[in-house]
């Protein structure tokens, strides 16, 4: 089985997930740790649990989901992985932050590792995550689905009874609706959804109550 530890990070209350299994290997999904205590909490959990970090995964490239990638790279030497269509976002997190928050940002941008593609498989320990490309909130948005454990990490594509915004750079409402209805809504109903913000939900509940998945 997998263990999922959630850290609620930064001024936008973003969900950062550390996912591990009994092998002692782990992935970090959407490390939005901004404040120093948040960054150190993520690092401390990995070290205290004696976890080997195999992947730093990004559901998309918006600043509130990637703030802490530089800390993980500095501490563990693991490069963040992201879909190529969101490279333009992670290449200048500082500019994103200045544009949307009107504040300065001085942290370095770590080099990007593997570019994620639709249908790719990410392995760690005894588990696999399938990459599902879900453009709309951003052009390179992806969902990470672990079929064996019936869980999916949806970033800002799907929230509990809501969906991501599309008014940011290169967002697309038609693309988001297509991603939701033709990709996300087709996941098994018993899938537990771990979103980029807010509480967990299930595909069954979203299929029944979320109008955007119908």
PDB file of C-alpha atoms in Angstrom:
ATOM      1  CA  UNK A   1       0.000   0.000   0.000  1.00  0.00           C
ATOM      2  CA  UNK A   2       1.030   3.630  -0.369  1.00  0.00           C
ATOM      3  CA  UNK A   3       1.339   6.285   2.285  1.00  0.00           C
ATOM      4  CA  UNK A   4       0.243   9.814   1.426  1.00  0.00           C
ATOM      5  CA  UNK A   5       1.331  12.764   3.568  1.00  0.00           C
ATOM      6  CA  UNK A   6      -0.232  16.131   2.782  1.00  0.00           C
ATOM      7  CA  UNK A   7       1.415  19.494   3.437  1.00  0.00           C
ATOM      8  CA  UNK A   8      -0.752  22.587   2.937  1.00  0.00           C
ATOM      9  CA  UNK A   9       1.631  25.228   1.650  1.00  0.00           C
ATOM     10  CA  UNK A  10       2.087  28.901   0.842  1.00  0.00           C
ATOM     11  CA  UNK A  11      -0.285  31.831   0.734  1.00  0.00           C
ATOM     12  CA  UNK A  12      -2.651  29.995  -1.645  1.00  0.00           C
ATOM     13  CA  UNK A  13      -3.096  26.916   0.564  1.00  0.00           C
ATOM     14  CA  UNK A  14      -1.737  24.495  -2.007  1.00  0.00           C
ATOM     15  CA  UNK A  15      -1.583  20.753  -1.350  1.00  0.00           C
ATOM     16  CA  UNK A  16       1.877  19.194  -1.552  1.00  0.00           C
ATOM     17  CA  UNK A  17       1.914  15.403  -1.359  1.00  0.00           C
ATOM     18  CA  UNK A  18       4.681  13.011  -0.333  1.00  0.00           C
ATOM     19  CA  UNK A  19       3.746   9.557  -1.609  1.00  0.00           C
ATOM     20  CA  UNK A  20       5.736   6.539  -0.454  1.00  0.00           C
ATOM     21  CA  UNK A  21       5.406   2.792   0.011  1.00  0.00           C
ATOM     22  CA  UNK A  22       6.921   0.028   2.097  1.00  0.00           C
ATOM     23  CA  UNK A  23      10.049  -0.020  -0.076  1.00  0.00           C
ATOM     24  CA  UNK A  24      11.110   3.300   1.411  1.00  0.00           C
ATOM     25  CA  UNK A  25      10.993   5.072  -1.968  1.00  0.00           C
ATOM     26  CA  UNK A  26       8.938   8.209  -2.474  1.00  0.00           C
ATOM     27  CA  UNK A  27       7.767  10.853  -4.881  1.00  0.00           C
ATOM     28  CA  UNK A  28       6.831  14.432  -4.075  1.00  0.00           C
ATOM     29  CA  UNK A  29       3.902  15.811  -6.052  1.00  0.00           C
ATOM     30  CA  UNK A  30       3.528  19.599  -6.381  1.00  0.00           C
ATOM     31  CA  UNK A  31       6.037  20.905  -3.863  1.00  0.00           C
ATOM     32  CA  UNK A  32       4.530  24.325  -3.281  1.00  0.00           C
ATOM     33  CA  UNK A  33       6.488  24.915  -0.068  1.00  0.00           C
ATOM     34  CA  UNK A  34       7.228  28.655   0.011  1.00  0.00           C
ATOM     35  CA  UNK A  35       8.008  29.708   3.571  1.00  0.00           C
ATOM     36  CA  UNK A  36      11.157  28.327   5.150  1.00  0.00           C
ATOM     37  CA  UNK A  37       9.278  26.301   7.762  1.00  0.00           C
ATOM     38  CA  UNK A  38       7.262  24.654   4.984  1.00  0.00           C
ATOM     39  CA  UNK A  39      10.372  23.766   3.022  1.00  0.00           C
ATOM     40  CA  UNK A  40      12.043  22.324   6.087  1.00  0.00           C
ATOM     41  CA  UNK A  41       8.925  20.339   7.037  1.00  0.00           C
ATOM     42  CA  UNK A  42       8.931  18.558   3.668  1.00  0.00           C
ATOM     43  CA  UNK A  43      12.650  17.810   3.893  1.00  0.00           C
ATOM     44  CA  UNK A  44      12.329  16.686   7.520  1.00  0.00           C
ATOM     45  CA  UNK A  45       9.558  14.222   6.682  1.00  0.00           C
ATOM     46  CA  UNK A  46      11.636  12.633   3.938  1.00  0.00           C
ATOM     47  CA  UNK A  47      14.662  12.358   6.208  1.00  0.00           C
ATOM     48  CA  UNK A  48      12.813  11.334   9.390  1.00  0.00           C
ATOM     49  CA  UNK A  49      10.971   8.553   7.559  1.00  0.00           C
ATOM     50  CA  UNK A  50      14.220   7.538   5.829  1.00  0.00           C
ATOM     51  CA  UNK A  51      12.610   7.858   2.428  1.00  0.00           C
ATOM     52  CA  UNK A  52      14.566   7.784  -0.821  1.00  0.00           C
ATOM     53  CA  UNK A  53      13.220  10.508  -3.104  1.00  0.00           C
ATOM     54  CA  UNK A  54      12.891   9.153  -6.650  1.00  0.00           C
ATOM     55  CA  UNK A  55      10.806  11.801  -8.404  1.00  0.00           C
ATOM     56  CA  UNK A  56       9.704  15.405  -7.958  1.00  0.00           C
ATOM     57  CA  UNK A  57       6.505  15.606  -9.992  1.00  0.00           C
ATOM     58  CA  UNK A  58       4.539  18.637 -11.142  1.00  0.00           C
ATOM     59  CA  UNK A  59       0.892  18.480 -12.157  1.00  0.00           C
ATOM     60  CA  UNK A  60       1.516  21.858 -13.806  1.00  0.00           C
ATOM     61  CA  UNK A  61       3.849  24.813 -13.673  1.00  0.00           C
ATOM     62  CA  UNK A  62       2.039  27.546 -11.755  1.00  0.00           C
ATOM     63  CA  UNK A  63       4.187  29.115  -9.067  1.00  0.00           C
ATOM     64  CA  UNK A  64       2.154  27.956  -6.074  1.00  0.00           C
ATOM     65  CA  UNK A  65       2.794  24.316  -7.072  1.00  0.00           C
ATOM     66  CA  UNK A  66       6.544  24.550  -7.722  1.00  0.00           C
ATOM     67  CA  UNK A  67       7.946  26.982  -5.126  1.00  0.00           C
ATOM     68  CA  UNK A  68       9.768  24.257  -3.205  1.00  0.00           C
ATOM     69  CA  UNK A  69      11.370  22.423  -6.107  1.00  0.00           C
ATOM     70  CA  UNK A  70      14.625  24.304  -5.644  1.00  0.00           C
ATOM     71  CA  UNK A  71      14.884  23.080  -2.042  1.00  0.00           C
ATOM     72  CA  UNK A  72      14.326  19.455  -3.070  1.00  0.00           C
ATOM     73  CA  UNK A  73      16.946  19.812  -5.789  1.00  0.00           C
ATOM     74  CA  UNK A  74      19.427  21.374  -3.383  1.00  0.00           C
ATOM     75  CA  UNK A  75      18.846  18.771  -0.659  1.00  0.00           C
ATOM     76  CA  UNK A  76      18.418  15.594  -2.726  1.00  0.00           C
ATOM     77  CA  UNK A  77      19.657  16.390  -6.243  1.00  0.00           C
ATOM     78  CA  UNK A  78      16.331  15.373  -7.823  1.00  0.00           C
ATOM     79  CA  UNK A  79      15.156  17.493 -10.750  1.00  0.00           C
ATOM     80  CA  UNK A  80      11.476  18.354 -11.158  1.00  0.00           C
ATOM     81  CA  UNK A  81       9.521  16.589 -13.899  1.00  0.00           C
ATOM     82  CA  UNK A  82       6.815  18.400 -15.856  1.00  0.00           C
ATOM     83  CA  UNK A  83       4.977  18.296 -19.168  1.00  0.00           C
ATOM     84  CA  UNK A  84       6.829  20.135 -21.935  1.00  0.00           C
ATOM     85  CA  UNK A  85       3.861  22.452 -22.566  1.00  0.00           C
ATOM     86  CA  UNK A  86       4.357  23.994 -19.119  1.00  0.00           C
ATOM     87  CA  UNK A  87       8.093  24.536 -19.410  1.00  0.00           C
ATOM     88  CA  UNK A  88       7.515  28.219 -20.141  1.00  0.00           C
ATOM     89  CA  UNK A  89       5.931  28.554 -16.693  1.00  0.00           C
ATOM     90  CA  UNK A  90       8.619  26.870 -14.589  1.00  0.00           C
ATOM     91  CA  UNK A  91      11.434  28.563 -16.468  1.00  0.00           C
ATOM     92  CA  UNK A  92      10.497  31.871 -14.817  1.00  0.00           C
ATOM     93  CA  UNK A  93       8.622  31.292 -11.578  1.00  0.00           C
ATOM     94  CA  UNK A  94       9.775  34.705 -10.375  1.00  0.00           C
ATOM     95  CA  UNK A  95       8.025  36.500 -13.209  1.00  0.00           C
ATOM     96  CA  UNK A  96       4.826  34.556 -12.574  1.00  0.00           C
ATOM     97  CA  UNK A  97       4.973  35.572  -8.940  1.00  0.00           C
ATOM     98  CA  UNK A  98       5.658  39.216  -9.720  1.00  0.00           C
ATOM     99  CA  UNK A  99       2.866  39.366 -12.291  1.00  0.00           C
ATOM    100  CA  UNK A 100       0.181  37.821 -10.085  1.00  0.00           C
ATOM    101  CA  UNK A 101       1.264  38.783  -6.572  1.00  0.00           C
ATOM    102  CA  UNK A 102       3.142  42.041  -7.314  1.00  0.00           C
ATOM    103  CA  UNK A 103       5.989  40.938  -5.049  1.00  0.00           C
ATOM    104  CA  UNK A 104       9.626  40.052  -5.565  1.00  0.00           C
ATOM    105  CA  UNK A 105      10.938  36.490  -5.627  1.00  0.00           C
ATOM    106  CA  UNK A 106      14.586  35.517  -5.288  1.00  0.00           C
ATOM    107  CA  UNK A 107      14.747  31.716  -5.162  1.00  0.00           C
ATOM    108  CA  UNK A 108      16.664  29.976  -7.977  1.00  0.00           C
ATOM    109  CA  UNK A 109      14.954  27.903 -10.638  1.00  0.00           C
ATOM    110  CA  UNK A 110      16.227  24.288 -10.600  1.00  0.00           C
ATOM    111  CA  UNK A 111      16.955  22.494 -13.879  1.00  0.00           C
ATOM    112  CA  UNK A 112      14.089  20.435 -15.260  1.00  0.00           C
ATOM    113  CA  UNK A 113      14.526  16.679 -15.532  1.00  0.00           C
ATOM    114  CA  UNK A 114      12.291  14.292 -17.474  1.00  0.00           C
ATOM    115  CA  UNK A 115       9.570  15.850 -19.601  1.00  0.00           C
ATOM    116  CA  UNK A 116       6.291  14.093 -18.920  1.00  0.00           C
ATOM    117  CA  UNK A 117       4.155  12.766 -21.772  1.00  0.00           C
ATOM    118  CA  UNK A 118       0.618  11.442 -21.930  1.00  0.00           C
ATOM    119  CA  UNK A 119       0.541   7.729 -21.124  1.00  0.00           C
ATOM    120  CA  UNK A 120       3.989   7.670 -19.538  1.00  0.00           C
ATOM    121  CA  UNK A 121       4.559   5.542 -16.450  1.00  0.00           C
ATOM    122  CA  UNK A 122       6.442   6.769 -13.386  1.00  0.00           C
ATOM    123  CA  UNK A 123       7.773   4.090 -11.064  1.00  0.00           C
ATOM    124  CA  UNK A 124       8.823   4.253  -7.432  1.00  0.00           C
ATOM    125  CA  UNK A 125       9.151   1.380  -5.028  1.00  0.00           C
ATOM    126  CA  UNK A 126       6.455  -1.169  -5.804  1.00  0.00           C
ATOM    127  CA  UNK A 127       4.079   1.283  -7.444  1.00  0.00           C
ATOM    128  CA  UNK A 128       3.403   3.044 -10.711  1.00  0.00           C
ATOM    129  CA  UNK A 129       1.788   6.358 -11.585  1.00  0.00           C
ATOM    130  CA  UNK A 130       0.228   6.815 -15.007  1.00  0.00           C
ATOM    131  CA  UNK A 131       0.488  10.274 -16.565  1.00  0.00           C
ATOM    132  CA  UNK A 132      -2.753  11.634 -18.049  1.00  0.00           C
ATOM    133  CA  UNK A 133      -2.421  14.894 -19.986  1.00  0.00           C
ATOM    134  CA  UNK A 134      -5.271  17.217 -18.980  1.00  0.00           C
ATOM    135  CA  UNK A 135      -4.726  20.639 -20.578  1.00  0.00           C
ATOM    136  CA  UNK A 136      -7.024  23.528 -19.775  1.00  0.00           C
ATOM    137  CA  UNK A 137      -5.995  25.086 -16.480  1.00  0.00           C
ATOM    138  CA  UNK A 138      -2.574  25.240 -18.094  1.00  0.00           C
ATOM    139  CA  UNK A 139      -1.444  23.737 -21.400  1.00  0.00           C
ATOM    140  CA  UNK A 140       0.778  21.134 -19.750  1.00  0.00           C
ATOM    141  CA  UNK A 141      -1.483  20.086 -16.909  1.00  0.00           C
ATOM    142  CA  UNK A 142      -1.411  16.392 -16.001  1.00  0.00           C
ATOM    143  CA  UNK A 143      -3.100  13.987 -13.599  1.00  0.00           C
ATOM    144  CA  UNK A 144      -1.126  11.222 -11.879  1.00  0.00           C
ATOM    145  CA  UNK A 145      -3.201   8.056 -11.520  1.00  0.00           C
ATOM    146  CA  UNK A 146      -2.241   5.044  -9.421  1.00  0.00           C
ATOM    147  CA  UNK A 147      -4.667   2.376 -10.607  1.00  0.00           C
ATOM    148  CA  UNK A 148      -3.517  -0.226  -8.074  1.00  0.00           C
ATOM    149  CA  UNK A 149      -4.308   2.030  -5.123  1.00  0.00           C
ATOM    150  CA  UNK A 150      -7.340   3.730  -6.706  1.00  0.00           C
ATOM    151  CA  UNK A 151      -5.991   7.260  -6.232  1.00  0.00           C
ATOM    152  CA  UNK A 152      -5.411  10.212  -8.554  1.00  0.00           C
ATOM    153  CA  UNK A 153      -3.575  13.479  -8.027  1.00  0.00           C
ATOM    154  CA  UNK A 154      -5.413  16.057 -10.122  1.00  0.00           C
ATOM    155  CA  UNK A 155      -3.573  19.303  -9.476  1.00  0.00           C
ATOM    156  CA  UNK A 156      -5.776  22.247 -10.413  1.00  0.00           C
ATOM    157  CA  UNK A 157      -7.733  20.364 -13.071  1.00  0.00           C
ATOM    158  CA  UNK A 158     -10.315  19.026 -10.609  1.00  0.00           C
ATOM    159  CA  UNK A 159     -11.238  20.090  -7.084  1.00  0.00           C
ATOM    160  CA  UNK A 160     -13.990  18.848  -4.800  1.00  0.00           C
ATOM    161  CA  UNK A 161     -17.166  20.048  -6.543  1.00  0.00           C
ATOM    162  CA  UNK A 162     -15.187  22.540  -8.597  1.00  0.00           C
ATOM    163  CA  UNK A 163     -12.608  22.867 -11.361  1.00  0.00           C
ATOM    164  CA  UNK A 164      -9.562  24.949 -12.146  1.00  0.00           C
ATOM    165  CA  UNK A 165      -9.597  28.495 -13.491  1.00  0.00           C
ATOM    166  CA  UNK A 166      -8.675  29.141 -17.108  1.00  0.00           C
ATOM    167  CA  UNK A 167      -8.034  32.892 -17.135  1.00  0.00           C
ATOM    168  CA  UNK A 168      -4.281  32.560 -16.655  1.00  0.00           C
ATOM    169  CA  UNK A 169      -1.737  32.517 -19.494  1.00  0.00           C
ATOM    170  CA  UNK A 170      -2.643  29.926 -22.158  1.00  0.00           C
ATOM    171  CA  UNK A 171      -5.517  28.551 -20.121  1.00  0.00           C
ATOM    172  CA  UNK A 172      -8.466  27.238 -22.129  1.00  0.00           C
ATOM    173  CA  UNK A 173     -12.007  26.566 -20.923  1.00  0.00           C
ATOM    174  CA  UNK A 174     -12.882  24.307 -23.902  1.00  0.00           C
ATOM    175  CA  UNK A 175      -9.708  22.285 -23.317  1.00  0.00           C
ATOM    176  CA  UNK A 176     -10.445  21.990 -19.612  1.00  0.00           C
ATOM    177  CA  UNK A 177     -13.966  20.736 -20.279  1.00  0.00           C
ATOM    178  CA  UNK A 178     -12.614  18.199 -22.754  1.00  0.00           C
ATOM    179  CA  UNK A 179     -10.004  17.025 -20.252  1.00  0.00           C
ATOM    180  CA  UNK A 180     -12.576  16.668 -17.503  1.00  0.00           C
ATOM    181  CA  UNK A 181     -15.259  14.932 -19.518  1.00  0.00           C
ATOM    182  CA  UNK A 182     -13.109  12.745 -21.754  1.00  0.00           C
ATOM    183  CA  UNK A 183     -10.231  11.890 -19.393  1.00  0.00           C
ATOM    184  CA  UNK A 184     -10.879  12.564 -15.712  1.00  0.00           C
ATOM    185  CA  UNK A 185     -14.539  11.543 -15.629  1.00  0.00           C
ATOM    186  CA  UNK A 186     -13.604   8.182 -17.147  1.00  0.00           C
ATOM    187  CA  UNK A 187     -11.403   7.183 -14.226  1.00  0.00           C
ATOM    188  CA  UNK A 188     -12.889   4.385 -12.078  1.00  0.00           C
ATOM    189  CA  UNK A 189     -15.652   5.624  -9.785  1.00  0.00           C
ATOM    190  CA  UNK A 190     -13.865   4.329  -6.679  1.00  0.00           C
ATOM    191  CA  UNK A 191     -10.842   6.566  -7.322  1.00  0.00           C
ATOM    192  CA  UNK A 192      -9.969   8.894  -4.461  1.00  0.00           C
ATOM    193  CA  UNK A 193      -8.998  12.321  -5.781  1.00  0.00           C
ATOM    194  CA  UNK A 194      -6.199  14.330  -4.177  1.00  0.00           C
ATOM    195  CA  UNK A 195      -6.544  17.843  -5.647  1.00  0.00           C
ATOM    196  CA  UNK A 196      -4.150  20.756  -5.765  1.00  0.00           C
ATOM    197  CA  UNK A 197      -6.223  22.734  -3.268  1.00  0.00           C
ATOM    198  CA  UNK A 198      -8.909  21.816  -0.780  1.00  0.00           C
ATOM    199  CA  UNK A 199     -10.200  18.487   0.536  1.00  0.00           C
ATOM    200  CA  UNK A 200     -10.054  15.080  -1.095  1.00  0.00           C
ATOM    201  CA  UNK A 201     -13.039  13.742  -3.026  1.00  0.00           C
ATOM    202  CA  UNK A 202     -13.912  10.746  -5.196  1.00  0.00           C
ATOM    203  CA  UNK A 203     -14.609  10.331  -8.873  1.00  0.00           C
ATOM    204  CA  UNK A 204     -18.009   8.845  -7.963  1.00  0.00           C
ATOM    205  CA  UNK A 205     -19.023  11.979  -6.065  1.00  0.00           C
ATOM    206  CA  UNK A 206     -17.729  14.267  -8.801  1.00  0.00           C
ATOM    207  CA  UNK A 207     -19.541  12.292 -11.499  1.00  0.00           C
ATOM    208  CA  UNK A 208     -22.757  12.627  -9.544  1.00  0.00           C
ATOM    209  CA  UNK A 209     -22.563  16.170  -8.188  1.00  0.00           C
ATOM    210  CA  UNK A 210     -20.010  18.163 -10.206  1.00  0.00           C
ATOM    211  CA  UNK A 211     -21.765  19.588 -13.283  1.00  0.00           C
ATOM    212  CA  UNK A 212     -18.501  19.990 -15.165  1.00  0.00           C
ATOM    213  CA  UNK A 213     -17.912  16.241 -15.305  1.00  0.00           C
ATOM    214  CA  UNK A 214     -21.248  15.401 -16.863  1.00  0.00           C
TER     215      UNK A 214
END
